[in-house]
mmCIF file of C-alpha atoms in Angstrom:
data_model
loop_
_atom_site.group_PDB
_atom_site.id
_atom_site.type_symbol
_atom_site.label_atom_id
_atom_site.label_comp_id
_atom_site.label_asym_id
_atom_site.label_seq_id
_atom_site.Cartn_x
_atom_site.Cartn_y
_atom_site.Cartn_z
ATOM 1 C CA MET W 140 -3.046 -71.377 1.182
ATOM 2 C CA PRO W 141 -5.072 -69.979 4.103
ATOM 3 C CA ARG W 142 -8.758 -69.433 3.380
ATOM 4 C CA GLN W 143 -8.591 -65.728 4.327
ATOM 5 C CA LYS W 144 -5.808 -65.018 1.892
ATOM 6 C CA ARG W 145 -7.428 -66.963 -0.945
ATOM 7 C CA SER W 146 -10.709 -65.150 -0.518
ATOM 8 C CA LYS W 147 -8.903 -61.807 -0.552
ATOM 9 C CA GLN W 148 -7.172 -62.711 -3.818
ATOM 10 C CA LYS W 149 -10.493 -63.667 -5.400
ATOM 11 C CA ALA W 150 -12.164 -60.430 -4.260
ATOM 12 C CA ASN W 151 -9.233 -58.409 -5.793
ATOM 13 C CA LYS W 152 -9.503 -60.306 -9.076
ATOM 14 C CA ARG W 153 -13.249 -59.853 -9.226
ATOM 15 C CA TRP W 154 -12.866 -56.134 -8.560
ATOM 16 C CA CYS W 155 -10.316 -55.759 -11.342
ATOM 17 C CA ASN W 156 -12.597 -57.428 -13.866
ATOM 18 C CA GLU W 157 -15.532 -55.391 -12.930
ATOM 19 C CA HIS W 158 -13.472 -52.172 -12.965
ATOM 20 C CA SER W 159 -11.965 -53.016 -16.366
ATOM 21 C CA SER W 160 -15.358 -53.695 -17.992
ATOM 22 C CA HIS W 161 -16.694 -50.439 -16.466
ATOM 23 C CA GLU W 162 -13.801 -48.471 -17.979
ATOM 24 C CA THR W 163 -14.365 -50.071 -21.344
ATOM 25 C CA ASP W 164 -18.042 -49.063 -21.302
ATOM 26 C CA VAL W 165 -17.208 -45.558 -20.305
ATOM 27 C CA PHE W 166 -14.560 -45.295 -23.026
ATOM 28 C CA ARG W 167 -17.069 -46.452 -25.655
ATOM 29 C CA LYS W 168 -19.671 -44.018 -24.442
ATOM 30 C CA ASP W 169 -17.066 -41.178 -24.456
ATOM 31 C CA GLU W 170 -15.934 -42.212 -27.913
ATOM 32 C CA THR W 171 -19.494 -42.132 -29.183
ATOM 33 C CA SER W 172 -20.164 -38.689 -27.637
ATOM 34 C CA ILE W 173 -16.866 -37.304 -29.024
ATOM 35 C CA SER W 174 -17.612 -38.478 -32.538
ATOM 36 C CA SER W 175 -21.167 -37.012 -32.407
ATOM 37 C CA ALA W 176 -19.841 -33.753 -30.987
ATOM 38 C CA LEU W 177 -17.107 -33.223 -33.643
ATOM 39 C CA PRO W 178 -19.315 -31.576 -36.327
ATOM 40 C CA GLU W 179 -20.804 -29.260 -33.769
ATOM 41 C CA ARG W 180 -17.370 -28.325 -32.436
ATOM 42 C CA ASN W 181 -15.978 -27.647 -35.917
ATOM 43 C CA MET W 182 -18.953 -25.434 -36.570
ATOM 44 C CA ARG W 183 -18.270 -23.443 -33.491
ATOM 45 C CA CYS W 184 -14.580 -23.089 -34.309
ATOM 46 C CA GLN W 185 -15.478 -21.892 -37.879
ATOM 47 C CA THR W 186 -17.956 -19.348 -36.471
ATOM 48 C CA LEU W 187 -15.364 -18.045 -33.976
ATOM 49 C CA GLU W 188 -12.694 -17.760 -36.805
ATOM 50 C CA ASP W 189 -15.117 -15.885 -39.001
ATOM 51 C CA SER W 190 -16.021 -13.539 -36.143
ATOM 52 C CA CYS W 191 -12.392 -12.745 -35.424
ATOM 53 C CA LEU W 192 -11.680 -12.054 -39.116
ATOM 54 C CA ASN W 193 -14.717 -9.812 -39.322
ATOM 55 C CA ASP W 194 -13.583 -7.893 -36.197
ATOM 56 C CA LEU W 195 -10.091 -7.546 -37.688
ATOM 57 C CA ASN W 196 -11.467 -6.159 -40.955
ATOM 58 C CA CYS W 197 -13.625 -3.671 -38.996
ATOM 59 C CA CYS W 198 -10.637 -2.520 -36.947
ATOM 60 C CA GLU W 199 -8.271 -1.898 -39.860
ATOM 61 C CA ASN W 200 -9.505 1.711 -40.252
ATOM 62 C CA SER W 201 -10.064 2.222 -36.529
ATOM 63 C CA GLU W 202 -7.672 3.624 -33.946
ATOM 64 C CA ALA W 203 -8.769 1.055 -31.342
ATOM 65 C CA PRO W 204 -6.067 -1.501 -30.542
ATOM 66 C CA HIS W 205 -6.442 -4.968 -32.196
ATOM 67 C CA TYR W 206 -4.014 -7.829 -32.232
ATOM 68 C CA VAL W 207 -3.045 -10.797 -34.406
ATOM 69 C CA ILE W 208 -0.914 -13.710 -33.161
ATOM 70 C CA MET W 209 1.869 -14.138 -35.718
ATOM 71 C CA ASN W 210 4.869 -16.387 -35.982
ATOM 72 C CA VAL W 211 8.098 -14.249 -35.965
ATOM 73 C CA GLN W 212 9.609 -16.351 -38.717
ATOM 74 C CA PHE W 213 6.721 -15.598 -40.962
ATOM 75 C CA LEU W 214 7.245 -11.908 -40.220
ATOM 76 C CA LYS W 215 10.840 -12.173 -41.254
ATOM 77 C CA GLY W 216 9.806 -14.008 -44.365
ATOM 78 C CA LEU W 217 7.679 -11.008 -45.455
ATOM 79 C CA LEU W 218 10.802 -8.760 -45.317
ATOM 80 C CA LYS W 219 12.932 -11.163 -47.299
ATOM 81 C CA ASN W 220 11.575 -10.034 -50.622
ATOM 82 C CA LEU W 221 11.524 -6.242 -49.880
ATOM 83 C CA LEU W 222 14.153 -3.970 -51.405
ATOM 84 C CA CYS W 223 16.081 -1.414 -49.357
ATOM 85 C CA ASP W 224 15.534 2.033 -50.860
ATOM 86 C CA VAL W 225 19.142 3.092 -49.978
ATOM 87 C CA CYS W 226 21.417 0.295 -50.951
ATOM 88 C CA LYS W 227 18.964 -1.296 -53.427
ATOM 89 C CA SER W 228 19.487 -4.748 -52.006
ATOM 90 C CA TYR W 229 17.324 -7.453 -50.493
ATOM 91 C CA SER W 230 18.953 -7.025 -47.093
ATOM 92 C CA LEU W 231 16.113 -6.068 -44.705
ATOM 93 C CA LYS W 232 16.065 -7.922 -41.476
ATOM 94 C CA ILE W 233 14.027 -7.687 -38.332
ATOM 95 C CA ASP W 234 15.429 -7.365 -34.826
ATOM 96 C CA ILE W 235 13.389 -7.945 -31.605
ATOM 97 C CA GLY W 236 14.911 -5.826 -28.980
ATOM 98 C CA GLU W 237 14.226 -4.717 -25.384
ATOM 99 C CA LYS W 238 11.301 -6.162 -23.489
ATOM 100 C CA LEU W 239 8.763 -4.133 -21.418
ATOM 101 C CA ARG W 240 6.286 -6.484 -19.738
ATOM 102 C CA PHE W 241 4.488 -8.059 -22.739
ATOM 103 C CA SER W 242 5.580 -5.391 -25.154
ATOM 104 C CA ARG W 243 8.749 -5.861 -27.344
ATOM 105 C CA LYS W 244 10.583 -3.384 -29.428
ATOM 106 C CA ILE W 245 10.766 -4.438 -33.082
ATOM 107 C CA SER W 246 13.270 -2.745 -35.507
ATOM 108 C CA VAL W 247 13.579 -3.157 -39.312
ATOM 109 C CA PHE W 248 17.104 -2.558 -40.584
ATOM 110 C CA SER W 249 19.325 -3.204 -43.563
ATOM 111 C CA THR W 250 22.325 -5.462 -43.076
ATOM 112 C CA SER W 251 24.114 -3.901 -46.120
ATOM 113 C CA CYS W 252 23.913 -0.187 -45.285
ATOM 114 C CA ASP W 253 23.393 -0.593 -41.509
ATOM 115 C CA ILE W 254 20.436 1.783 -41.425
ATOM 116 C CA ILE W 255 17.477 1.298 -39.168
ATOM 117 C CA LYS W 256 14.456 1.807 -41.358
ATOM 118 C CA SER W 257 11.821 1.826 -38.678
ATOM 119 C CA SER W 258 11.270 0.767 -35.041
ATOM 120 C CA ASN W 259 8.300 0.545 -32.645
ATOM 121 C CA PHE W 260 6.910 -1.388 -29.761
ATOM 122 C CA THR W 261 4.362 -4.223 -30.349
ATOM 123 C CA SER W 262 1.854 -2.380 -28.086
ATOM 124 C CA ARG W 263 1.439 1.198 -26.961
ATOM 125 C CA ARG W 264 3.319 2.028 -23.795
ATOM 126 C CA ILE W 265 1.096 3.836 -21.275
ATOM 127 C CA PHE W 266 3.695 6.146 -19.891
ATOM 128 C CA ASP W 267 4.613 7.450 -23.378
ATOM 129 C CA SER W 268 1.242 8.982 -23.866
ATOM 130 C CA GLU W 269 -1.036 8.978 -20.827
ATOM 131 C CA VAL W 270 1.039 9.501 -17.711
ATOM 132 C CA LYS W 271 1.569 13.041 -16.622
ATOM 133 C CA SER W 272 5.198 14.063 -16.351
ATOM 134 C CA LEU W 273 6.560 15.426 -13.085
ATOM 135 C CA ASN W 274 6.694 18.838 -14.605
ATOM 136 C CA ASP W 275 2.987 18.869 -15.280
ATOM 137 C CA VAL W 276 2.336 17.742 -11.696
ATOM 138 C CA ARG W 277 4.576 20.402 -10.273
ATOM 139 C CA SER W 278 2.879 23.101 -12.299
ATOM 140 C CA GLN W 279 -0.465 22.036 -10.879
ATOM 141 C CA VAL W 280 0.958 22.147 -7.319
ATOM 142 C CA LYS W 281 2.185 25.664 -8.034
ATOM 143 C CA SER W 282 -1.350 26.638 -9.120
ATOM 144 C CA ALA W 283 -2.841 25.040 -5.977
ATOM 145 C CA TYR W 284 -0.594 27.120 -3.730
ATOM 146 C CA GLN W 285 -1.309 30.214 -5.902
ATOM 147 C CA SER W 286 2.443 30.932 -6.013
ATOM 148 C CA ASN W 287 4.201 32.899 -8.711
ATOM 149 C CA SER W 288 7.562 32.902 -7.010
ATOM 150 C CA ALA W 289 10.507 30.955 -8.348
ATOM 151 C CA ILE W 290 10.697 28.865 -5.175
ATOM 152 C CA THR W 291 7.530 27.768 -3.339
ATOM 153 C CA ASP W 292 7.569 26.456 0.253
ATOM 154 C CA ILE W 293 5.252 23.438 0.537
ATOM 155 C CA ASP W 294 4.398 20.806 3.168
ATOM 156 C CA VAL W 295 5.134 17.171 2.288
ATOM 157 C CA THR W 296 5.079 13.705 3.676
ATOM 158 C CA PHE W 297 8.002 11.348 3.042
ATOM 159 C CA ASP W 298 8.216 7.584 3.444
ATOM 160 C CA GLY W 299 10.001 4.627 1.931
ATOM 161 C CA THR W 300 8.794 1.209 0.873
ATOM 162 C CA TRP W 301 11.074 -1.790 0.663
ATOM 163 C CA LEU W 302 11.187 -4.856 -1.601
ATOM 164 C CA THR W 303 10.898 -7.203 1.370
ATOM 165 C CA GLY W 304 10.062 -6.775 5.056
ATOM 166 C CA GLY W 305 12.129 -7.426 8.123
ATOM 167 C CA HIS W 306 14.784 -4.700 7.718
ATOM 168 C CA SER W 307 16.752 -7.047 5.371
ATOM 169 C CA SER W 308 15.795 -5.627 2.021
ATOM 170 C CA GLN W 309 18.428 -3.968 -0.107
ATOM 171 C CA ILE W 310 16.137 -2.191 -2.601
ATOM 172 C CA GLY W 311 13.159 0.078 -2.194
ATOM 173 C CA ILE W 312 11.582 3.394 -3.243
ATOM 174 C CA GLY W 313 11.311 6.667 -1.374
ATOM 175 C CA CYS W 314 8.537 9.115 -2.342
ATOM 176 C CA VAL W 315 7.698 12.732 -1.489
ATOM 177 C CA ILE W 316 4.037 13.608 -1.608
ATOM 178 C CA ASP W 317 2.499 17.062 -1.315
ATOM 179 C CA LEU W 318 0.045 17.295 1.587
ATOM 180 C CA LEU W 319 -2.237 19.817 -0.076
ATOM 181 C CA THR W 320 -2.818 18.167 -3.389
ATOM 182 C CA GLY W 321 -1.720 14.563 -2.764
ATOM 183 C CA PHE W 322 0.578 14.604 -5.843
ATOM 184 C CA VAL W 323 3.844 12.734 -5.925
ATOM 185 C CA MET W 324 6.463 15.503 -6.119
ATOM 186 C CA ASP W 325 9.598 13.400 -6.444
ATOM 187 C CA PHE W 326 10.913 9.865 -5.873
ATOM 188 C CA LEU W 327 14.114 7.970 -5.732
ATOM 189 C CA LYS W 328 15.141 4.345 -5.522
ATOM 190 C CA LEU W 329 16.524 3.176 -2.205
ATOM 191 C CA CYS W 330 19.674 1.000 -2.273
ATOM 192 C CA ARG W 331 21.009 -0.072 1.085
ATOM 193 C CA ASN W 332 24.771 0.105 1.375
ATOM 194 C CA ALA W 333 26.225 -1.823 4.273
ATOM 195 C CA ALA W 334 29.617 0.011 3.886
ATOM 196 C CA LEU W 335 27.994 3.324 4.836
ATOM 197 C CA ASN W 336 27.219 3.768 8.398
ATOM 198 C CA VAL W 337 24.166 5.985 7.604
ATOM 199 C CA ASN W 338 20.476 5.181 7.343
ATOM 200 C CA THR W 339 19.616 4.603 3.714
ATOM 201 C CA GLN W 340 16.278 6.357 4.007
ATOM 202 C CA ASN W 341 18.029 9.427 5.475
ATOM 203 C CA LEU W 342 20.424 9.537 2.539
ATOM 204 C CA THR W 343 17.491 9.241 0.055
ATOM 205 C CA ALA W 344 15.618 12.035 1.862
ATOM 206 C CA LEU W 345 18.724 14.217 1.721
ATOM 207 C CA LYS W 346 19.079 13.778 -2.090
ATOM 208 C CA LEU W 347 15.352 14.508 -2.603
ATOM 209 C CA TRP W 348 15.476 17.614 -0.404
ATOM 210 C CA GLN W 349 18.746 18.897 -2.032
ATOM 211 C CA ARG W 350 17.332 18.723 -5.572
ATOM 212 C CA SER W 351 13.867 20.132 -4.641
ATOM 213 C CA GLU W 352 14.939 23.711 -5.414
ATOM 214 C CA ASP W 353 15.869 22.702 -8.896
ATOM 215 C CA SER W 354 12.182 21.971 -9.528
ATOM 216 C CA GLY W 355 11.030 25.122 -7.861
ATOM 217 C CA PHE W 356 10.042 24.016 -4.352
ATOM 218 C CA ARG W 357 11.306 23.803 -0.849
ATOM 219 C CA TYR W 358 9.965 21.049 1.437
ATOM 220 C CA THR W 359 9.820 23.128 4.575
ATOM 221 C CA THR W 360 7.382 20.891 6.580
ATOM 222 C CA LEU W 361 7.846 17.117 6.891
ATOM 223 C CA LEU W 362 5.038 14.894 8.029
ATOM 224 C CA SER W 363 6.598 12.026 10.089
ATOM 225 C CA ASP W 364 5.529 8.599 11.031
ATOM 226 C CA GLY W 365 6.892 9.119 14.503
ATOM 227 C CA ASP W 366 10.559 8.410 13.610
ATOM 228 C CA ALA W 367 12.295 11.770 13.842
ATOM 229 C CA LYS W 368 15.637 10.513 12.507
ATOM 230 C CA THR W 369 15.023 11.761 9.029
ATOM 231 C CA TYR W 370 13.854 15.140 10.271
ATOM 232 C CA GLN W 371 16.879 15.524 12.541
ATOM 233 C CA TYR W 372 19.250 14.391 9.795
ATOM 234 C CA LEU W 373 17.978 16.878 7.301
ATOM 235 C CA ASN W 374 18.263 19.805 9.809
ATOM 236 C CA THR W 375 21.739 18.689 10.779
ATOM 237 C CA LYS W 376 22.818 18.788 7.132
ATOM 238 C CA GLY W 377 21.304 22.336 6.784
ATOM 239 C CA VAL W 378 19.655 21.525 3.396
ATOM 240 C CA TYR W 379 18.242 25.036 2.816
ATOM 241 C CA GLY W 380 20.897 26.952 4.794
ATOM 242 C CA PRO W 381 21.145 27.970 8.433
ATOM 243 C CA GLU W 382 18.181 30.392 8.241
ATOM 244 C CA ILE W 383 15.567 27.937 7.060
ATOM 245 C CA LYS W 384 14.776 25.058 9.459
ATOM 246 C CA ILE W 385 12.532 22.173 8.403
ATOM 247 C CA LYS W 386 9.474 21.757 10.621
ATOM 248 C CA ILE W 387 7.900 18.433 11.650
ATOM 249 C CA GLU W 388 4.393 17.225 11.977
ATOM 250 C CA ASP W 389 3.234 13.785 13.155
ATOM 251 C CA CYS W 390 0.776 11.371 11.515
ATOM 252 C CA ILE W 391 -2.082 10.931 13.947
ATOM 253 C CA ASN W 392 -2.445 7.255 13.002
ATOM 254 C CA HIS W 393 1.092 6.521 14.170
ATOM 255 C CA VAL W 394 0.742 8.737 17.267
ATOM 256 C CA SER W 395 -2.407 6.902 18.382
ATOM 257 C CA LYS W 396 -0.513 3.617 18.255
ATOM 258 C CA ARG W 397 1.961 4.946 20.868
ATOM 259 C CA LEU W 398 -0.665 4.692 23.581
ATOM 260 C CA GLY W 399 -1.382 1.026 22.923
ATOM 261 C CA THR W 400 2.346 0.239 22.734
ATOM 262 C CA SER W 401 3.051 2.060 25.960
ATOM 263 C CA LEU W 402 0.137 0.463 27.818
ATOM 264 C CA ARG W 403 1.231 -3.128 26.642
ATOM 265 C CA LYS W 404 4.770 -2.348 27.758
ATOM 266 C CA ALA W 405 3.451 -1.174 31.199
ATOM 267 C CA VAL W 406 1.509 -4.340 31.655
ATOM 268 C CA LYS W 407 4.693 -6.443 31.021
ATOM 269 C CA GLU W 408 6.796 -4.278 33.327
ATOM 270 C CA TRP W 409 4.395 -4.384 36.240
ATOM 271 C CA ARG W 410 3.914 -8.111 35.713
ATOM 272 C CA ALA W 411 7.718 -8.518 36.218
ATOM 273 C CA ARG W 412 7.138 -6.796 39.629
ATOM 274 C CA ASP W 413 4.389 -9.310 40.517
ATOM 275 C CA VAL W 414 1.730 -6.657 39.971
ATOM 276 C CA SER W 415 -1.064 -7.643 37.580
ATOM 277 C CA LEU W 416 -2.570 -4.905 35.355
ATOM 278 C CA GLY W 417 -3.978 -7.318 32.780
ATOM 279 C CA GLY W 418 -6.211 -10.315 32.994
ATOM 280 C CA LYS W 419 -9.863 -11.119 32.272
ATOM 281 C CA SER W 420 -11.593 -9.521 35.203
ATOM 282 C CA ARG W 421 -13.623 -6.287 34.770
ATOM 283 C CA GLY W 422 -11.439 -3.264 34.957
ATOM 284 C CA SER W 423 -8.177 -4.916 33.884
ATOM 285 C CA LEU W 424 -6.011 -3.717 31.034
ATOM 286 C CA LYS W 425 -6.925 -6.550 28.619
ATOM 287 C CA GLU W 426 -6.101 -6.279 24.888
ATOM 288 C CA GLU W 427 -9.564 -5.227 23.873
ATOM 289 C CA THR W 428 -9.552 -2.423 26.411
ATOM 290 C CA ILE W 429 -6.122 -1.232 25.148
ATOM 291 C CA LYS W 430 -7.281 -1.132 21.573
ATOM 292 C CA LYS W 431 -10.367 0.930 22.541
ATOM 293 C CA LEU W 432 -8.366 3.356 24.627
ATOM 294 C CA SER W 433 -6.044 3.899 21.648
ATOM 295 C CA GLN W 434 -8.960 4.592 19.367
ATOM 296 C CA TYR W 435 -10.371 7.083 21.969
ATOM 297 C CA TYR W 436 -7.037 8.804 22.015
ATOM 298 C CA GLN W 437 -7.041 9.194 18.176
ATOM 299 C CA ASN W 438 -10.668 10.469 18.326
ATOM 300 C CA ALA W 439 -9.628 13.071 20.930
ATOM 301 C CA ILE W 440 -6.977 14.471 18.519
ATOM 302 C CA HIS W 441 -9.129 14.092 15.400
ATOM 303 C CA TRP W 442 -12.331 15.669 16.761
ATOM 304 C CA ASN W 443 -10.489 18.707 18.210
ATOM 305 C CA LYS W 444 -8.475 19.640 15.213
ATOM 306 C CA GLY W 445 -6.664 22.881 15.630
ATOM 307 C CA ASP W 446 -7.170 23.178 19.490
ATOM 308 C CA VAL W 447 -4.408 21.773 21.635
ATOM 309 C CA GLU W 448 -6.184 22.407 24.956
ATOM 310 C CA ALA W 449 -9.392 20.663 23.652
ATOM 311 C CA MET W 450 -7.282 17.684 22.669
ATOM 312 C CA LYS W 451 -5.858 17.350 26.119
ATOM 313 C CA THR W 452 -9.182 17.748 27.818
ATOM 314 C CA ALA W 453 -10.782 15.107 25.526
ATOM 315 C CA MET W 454 -7.974 12.725 26.067
ATOM 316 C CA TYR W 455 -8.161 12.852 29.869
ATOM 317 C CA ALA W 456 -11.947 12.675 29.603
ATOM 318 C CA THR W 457 -11.671 9.194 28.103
ATOM 319 C CA LEU W 458 -9.386 8.081 30.954
ATOM 320 C CA PHE W 459 -11.508 9.360 33.908
ATOM 321 C CA HIS W 460 -14.698 8.256 32.185
ATOM 322 C CA SER W 461 -13.299 4.681 32.161
ATOM 323 C CA ILE W 462 -12.415 4.641 35.938
ATOM 324 C CA SER W 463 -15.734 6.062 36.983
ATOM 325 C CA THR W 464 -18.167 4.010 39.118
ATOM 326 C CA ASP W 465 -21.633 4.650 40.555
ATOM 327 C CA GLN W 466 -19.961 5.339 43.960
ATOM 328 C CA LYS W 467 -17.348 7.688 42.513
ATOM 329 C CA PRO W 468 -18.380 9.198 39.114
ATOM 330 C CA GLN W 469 -15.516 11.171 37.435
ATOM 331 C CA HIS W 470 -17.076 12.828 34.432
ATOM 332 C CA PHE W 471 -15.854 16.391 35.133
ATOM 333 C CA LYS W 472 -13.838 16.439 31.874
ATOM 334 C CA CYS W 473 -16.511 14.782 29.719
ATOM 335 C CA PRO W 474 -18.381 17.092 27.305
ATOM 336 C CA THR W 475 -21.678 18.372 28.607
ATOM 337 C CA GLY W 476 -24.857 18.158 26.540
ATOM 338 C CA LYS W 477 -27.559 15.682 25.726
ATOM 339 C CA ASP W 478 -26.173 14.790 22.337
ATOM 340 C CA TYR W 479 -22.589 13.889 23.477
ATOM 341 C CA TRP W 480 -21.062 10.502 23.971
ATOM 342 C CA CYS W 481 -20.836 10.571 27.747
ATOM 343 C CA PHE W 482 -24.008 8.869 29.049
ATOM 344 C CA PHE W 483 -23.632 10.530 32.502
ATOM 345 C CA GLN W 484 -23.518 14.139 31.132
ATOM 346 C CA ALA W 485 -26.212 13.397 28.558
ATOM 347 C CA ALA W 486 -28.561 12.172 31.204
ATOM 348 C CA LEU W 487 -27.939 15.132 33.400
ATOM 349 C CA ALA W 488 -28.584 17.470 30.428
ATOM 350 C CA ARG W 489 -31.934 15.784 29.803
ATOM 351 C CA GLY W 490 -32.860 16.032 33.507
ATOM 352 C CA GLU W 491 -32.688 12.265 34.097
ATOM 353 C CA VAL W 492 -30.955 10.039 36.574
ATOM 354 C CA PRO W 493 -27.774 8.545 34.958
ATOM 355 C CA GLY W 494 -27.817 4.808 34.423
ATOM 356 C CA PRO W 495 -25.522 2.266 36.053
ATOM 357 C CA HIS W 496 -21.818 2.476 35.092
ATOM 358 C CA VAL W 497 -21.589 -1.293 34.762
ATOM 359 C CA LYS W 498 -23.984 -1.133 31.836
ATOM 360 C CA HIS W 499 -22.843 2.028 30.109
ATOM 361 C CA VAL W 500 -19.026 2.175 30.538
ATOM 362 C CA LYS W 501 -17.669 -0.062 27.722
ATOM 363 C CA THR W 502 -14.007 0.277 28.737
ATOM 364 C CA PRO W 503 -13.871 -0.010 32.464
ATOM 365 C CA LEU W 504 -10.604 0.449 34.356
ATOM 366 C CA LYS W 505 -9.817 -0.147 37.982
ATOM 367 C CA GLU W 506 -8.990 3.097 39.775
ATOM 368 C CA THR W 507 -5.941 1.373 41.346
ATOM 369 C CA HIS W 508 -4.428 1.265 37.816
ATOM 370 C CA LEU W 509 -4.674 5.098 37.413
ATOM 371 C CA ALA W 510 -1.394 5.892 39.171
ATOM 372 C CA LYS W 511 0.495 3.365 37.098
ATOM 373 C CA ILE W 512 -0.754 4.537 33.684
ATOM 374 C CA MET W 513 -1.097 8.285 34.304
ATOM 375 C CA PRO W 514 2.571 9.013 33.438
ATOM 376 C CA ILE W 515 1.902 7.516 29.956
ATOM 377 C CA TYR W 516 -1.128 9.763 29.430
ATOM 378 C CA GLN W 517 0.858 12.774 30.607
ATOM 379 C CA ARG W 518 3.668 12.077 28.183
ATOM 380 C CA LEU W 519 1.278 11.590 25.264
ATOM 381 C CA ALA W 520 -0.650 14.749 26.183
ATOM 382 C CA SER W 521 2.314 17.066 25.952
ATOM 383 C CA ASN W 522 1.814 20.440 24.190
ATOM 384 C CA GLU W 523 4.790 19.732 21.915
ATOM 385 C CA LEU W 524 3.282 16.479 20.657
ATOM 386 C CA PHE W 525 -0.206 17.901 20.175
ATOM 387 C CA HIS W 526 1.185 20.930 18.330
ATOM 388 C CA ARG W 527 2.743 18.510 15.820
ATOM 389 C CA CYS W 528 -0.683 16.946 15.368
ATOM 390 C CA ILE W 529 -2.546 20.321 15.057
ATOM 391 C CA ARG W 530 -3.704 19.707 11.466
ATOM 392 C CA CYS W 531 -4.614 16.005 12.045
ATOM 393 C CA VAL W 532 -2.966 14.749 8.868
ATOM 394 C CA THR W 533 -1.980 11.217 8.075
ATOM 395 C CA GLN W 534 0.462 9.297 5.867
ATOM 396 C CA ASN W 535 -2.398 7.390 4.175
ATOM 397 C CA ALA W 536 -1.332 8.833 0.858
ATOM 398 C CA ASN W 537 2.087 7.130 1.180
ATOM 399 C CA GLU W 538 0.546 3.845 2.345
ATOM 400 C CA SER W 539 -1.798 3.859 -0.679
ATOM 401 C CA LEU W 540 0.981 4.664 -3.058
ATOM 402 C CA HIS W 541 3.093 1.837 -1.680
ATOM 403 C CA SER W 542 0.301 -0.689 -2.369
ATOM 404 C CA ILE W 543 -0.185 0.622 -5.900
ATOM 405 C CA ILE W 544 3.566 0.431 -6.646
ATOM 406 C CA TRP W 545 3.778 -3.220 -5.711
ATOM 407 C CA VAL W 546 0.488 -4.071 -7.434
ATOM 408 C CA LYS W 547 1.544 -2.471 -10.689
ATOM 409 C CA MET W 548 5.145 -3.488 -10.625
ATOM 410 C CA PHE W 549 6.537 -6.914 -10.043
ATOM 411 C CA LYS W 550 8.918 -6.835 -7.082
ATOM 412 C CA ARG W 551 11.574 -8.550 -9.087
ATOM 413 C CA ASN W 552 11.469 -5.631 -11.579
ATOM 414 C CA VAL W 553 11.973 -2.938 -8.909
ATOM 415 C CA SER W 554 15.263 -1.867 -10.552
ATOM 416 C CA ASP W 555 13.448 -1.138 -13.788
ATOM 417 C CA THR W 556 13.586 2.691 -14.047
ATOM 418 C CA ALA W 557 10.729 2.917 -16.595
ATOM 419 C CA SER W 558 8.438 0.799 -14.464
ATOM 420 C CA SER W 559 9.109 2.705 -11.203
ATOM 421 C CA ASN W 560 8.550 5.978 -13.032
ATOM 422 C CA TYR W 561 5.196 4.775 -14.249
ATOM 423 C CA CYS W 562 4.097 3.526 -10.795
ATOM 424 C CA CYS W 563 5.023 6.673 -8.923
ATOM 425 C CA LEU W 564 3.477 8.945 -11.507
#
């Protein structure tokens, strides 16, 4: 046998012996520590058991919930020797019925006379006692609008949330939320039907709008996420008759995203023509610049709530501010005053010489890009669009509700009516 192979075998044998003796020593040490720790562990278990029994005895006369883990067979054995007061026979049985999360319905019945003696859930169901019913919510909405009429016109936001993403989900929930109070007015489960050549969300909205008058409301204004299909579908169906048309408003969060989407699309289209708008050089339409311009666009709408002309002026101010240079400053639309965001106008208001544009303009744009992106700004500064954003409202309530629904309800139980009622209320 070669010397190298023999030495390797000896090393392996020596390592096994040392490892075996080490494991034996460790086992002996552990055995000693376990035997010494047994009395202490038994004492802790006994103390814990006594504490639980004391807590149970204290809670017997209390309304606070307390629990005991019990074998179901033992519970059945307790009823074996109880007499039915109707048929006078020892025929009482226990039945464990429907399941609601960790709660189970337990019923006591007689097999002889077929009478259910008692039934209850193993734990209190929250939506039996604590959740407001839709009728309570609707009465509060009536009070908020100070309306005594049978039918109250309100402004709502509607959106759907689906079980899975990617436009492939078959199940979801559509919710109507009042804009004034933020209460959920109504909801309906969405079930996609491939046989129907109609948008499932449109059908759900139609059902919710059609039954709104039964609860004393008309949803006359719809806050949209930018997709006007639902709004157009409802008006096409004439939900409230030919005389009442549903109005539409836009969520400013979704509107502000349009600028970023349009600018990114323009960069790709001009690149296909061998014209570069993007890049890493100063003044190019890089991703960071597009995000900032989108935020400025949203601020122009939000800070000038209720004034369409002020929205337009503020929007164009951000564009011309970005293309300004020391040689050609274009701050004629920027707000004047020493406390405003434009460094150029603020310096003039203080009687100072404005600083260099390279230092103070955080989103610089090349003036050569202006002609290429101006049509986008003109389209997104239309009076029609800004009138739909006049109140500067958002669909944040819907997005928050969607997250709560999927946190409180397992997605696999979305078809559970009781669970969906609880989550939406």
